[in-house]
Coordinates of C-alpha atoms in Angstrom, one line a residue:
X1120 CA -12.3 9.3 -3.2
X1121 CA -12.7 9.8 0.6
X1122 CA -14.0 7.3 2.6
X1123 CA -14.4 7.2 6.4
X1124 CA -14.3 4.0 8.9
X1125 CA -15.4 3.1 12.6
X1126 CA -12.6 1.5 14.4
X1127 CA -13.0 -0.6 17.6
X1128 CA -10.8 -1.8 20.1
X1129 CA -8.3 1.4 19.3
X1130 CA -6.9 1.6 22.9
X1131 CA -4.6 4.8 22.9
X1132 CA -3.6 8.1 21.3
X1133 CA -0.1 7.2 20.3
X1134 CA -1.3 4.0 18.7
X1135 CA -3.7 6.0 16.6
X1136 CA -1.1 8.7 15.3
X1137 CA 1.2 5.6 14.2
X1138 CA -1.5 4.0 12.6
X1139 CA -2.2 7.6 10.7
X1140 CA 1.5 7.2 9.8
X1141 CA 1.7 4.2 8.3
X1142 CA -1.7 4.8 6.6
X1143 CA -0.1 7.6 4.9
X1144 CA 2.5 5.9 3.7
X1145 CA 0.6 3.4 1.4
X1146 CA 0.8 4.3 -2.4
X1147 CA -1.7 6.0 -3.5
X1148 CA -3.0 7.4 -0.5
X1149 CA -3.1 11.2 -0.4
X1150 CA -4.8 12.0 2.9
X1151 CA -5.0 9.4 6.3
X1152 CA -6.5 10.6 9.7
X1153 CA -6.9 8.3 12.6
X1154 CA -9.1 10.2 15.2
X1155 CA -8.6 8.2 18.7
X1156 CA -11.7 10.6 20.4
X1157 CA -14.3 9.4 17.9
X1158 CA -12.6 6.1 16.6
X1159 CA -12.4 6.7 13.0
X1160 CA -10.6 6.1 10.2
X1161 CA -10.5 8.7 7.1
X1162 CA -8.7 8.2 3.9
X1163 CA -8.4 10.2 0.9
X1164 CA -7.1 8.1 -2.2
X1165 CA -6.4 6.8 -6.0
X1166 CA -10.3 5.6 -6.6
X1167 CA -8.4 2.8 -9.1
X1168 CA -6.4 1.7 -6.6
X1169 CA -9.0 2.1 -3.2
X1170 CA -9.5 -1.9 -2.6
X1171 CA -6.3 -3.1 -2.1
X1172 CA -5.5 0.5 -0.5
X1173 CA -7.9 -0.5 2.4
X1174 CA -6.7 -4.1 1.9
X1175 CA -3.3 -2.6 3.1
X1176 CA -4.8 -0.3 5.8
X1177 CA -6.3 -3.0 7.6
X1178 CA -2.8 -4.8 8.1
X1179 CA -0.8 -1.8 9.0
X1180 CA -3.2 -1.5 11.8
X1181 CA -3.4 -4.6 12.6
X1182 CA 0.6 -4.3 12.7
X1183 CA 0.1 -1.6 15.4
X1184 CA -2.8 -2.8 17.3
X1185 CA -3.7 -6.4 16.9
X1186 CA -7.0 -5.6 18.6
X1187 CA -8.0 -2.8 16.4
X1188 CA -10.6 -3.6 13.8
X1189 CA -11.4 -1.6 11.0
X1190 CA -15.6 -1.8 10.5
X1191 CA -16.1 -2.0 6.5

C-alpha cells in the first residue's frame, strides 16, 4: 500500500532527508520519501502492518522536528 501525507511546519531540507531516513528504517516499510518543496510524506508498506507503521512515522518525525506534523 502507498499512501501519501501533507506535512506542516517542516522547516528545512536536511530535516526532511533525516526524517526520510528514519522513515525507511521502520519494519515493514519498503519505500519513504519526504519531499521538503511540496511538504509531503510518501510511504510504501506491509498493508497488515500500515497503522502502527504511521503510528511509528509520526514519532520519528516528531524526533527530528518537534514542530512537524504529519496531516492524517
Amino acid at each position: 500500500m502507498k499512501k501519501v501525507f501533507k506535512l506542516e511546519d517542516l522547516d528545512c531540507a536536511n530535516c526532511a532527508a533525516k526524517m526520510e531516513r528514519a522513515i525507511a528504517k521502520i519494519d515493514g516499510v519498503t519505500a519513504a520519501t519526504v519531499n521538503f518543496i511540496s511538504q509531503k510524506l510518501s510511504i510504501e508498506a506491509d498493508d497488515a502492518k500500515f497503522e502502527s507503521i504511521i503510528q511509528q512515522a509520526v514519532k520519528a518525525c516528531k524526533k527530528v522536528e518537534p514542530d512537524c506534523k504529519i496531516i492524517l
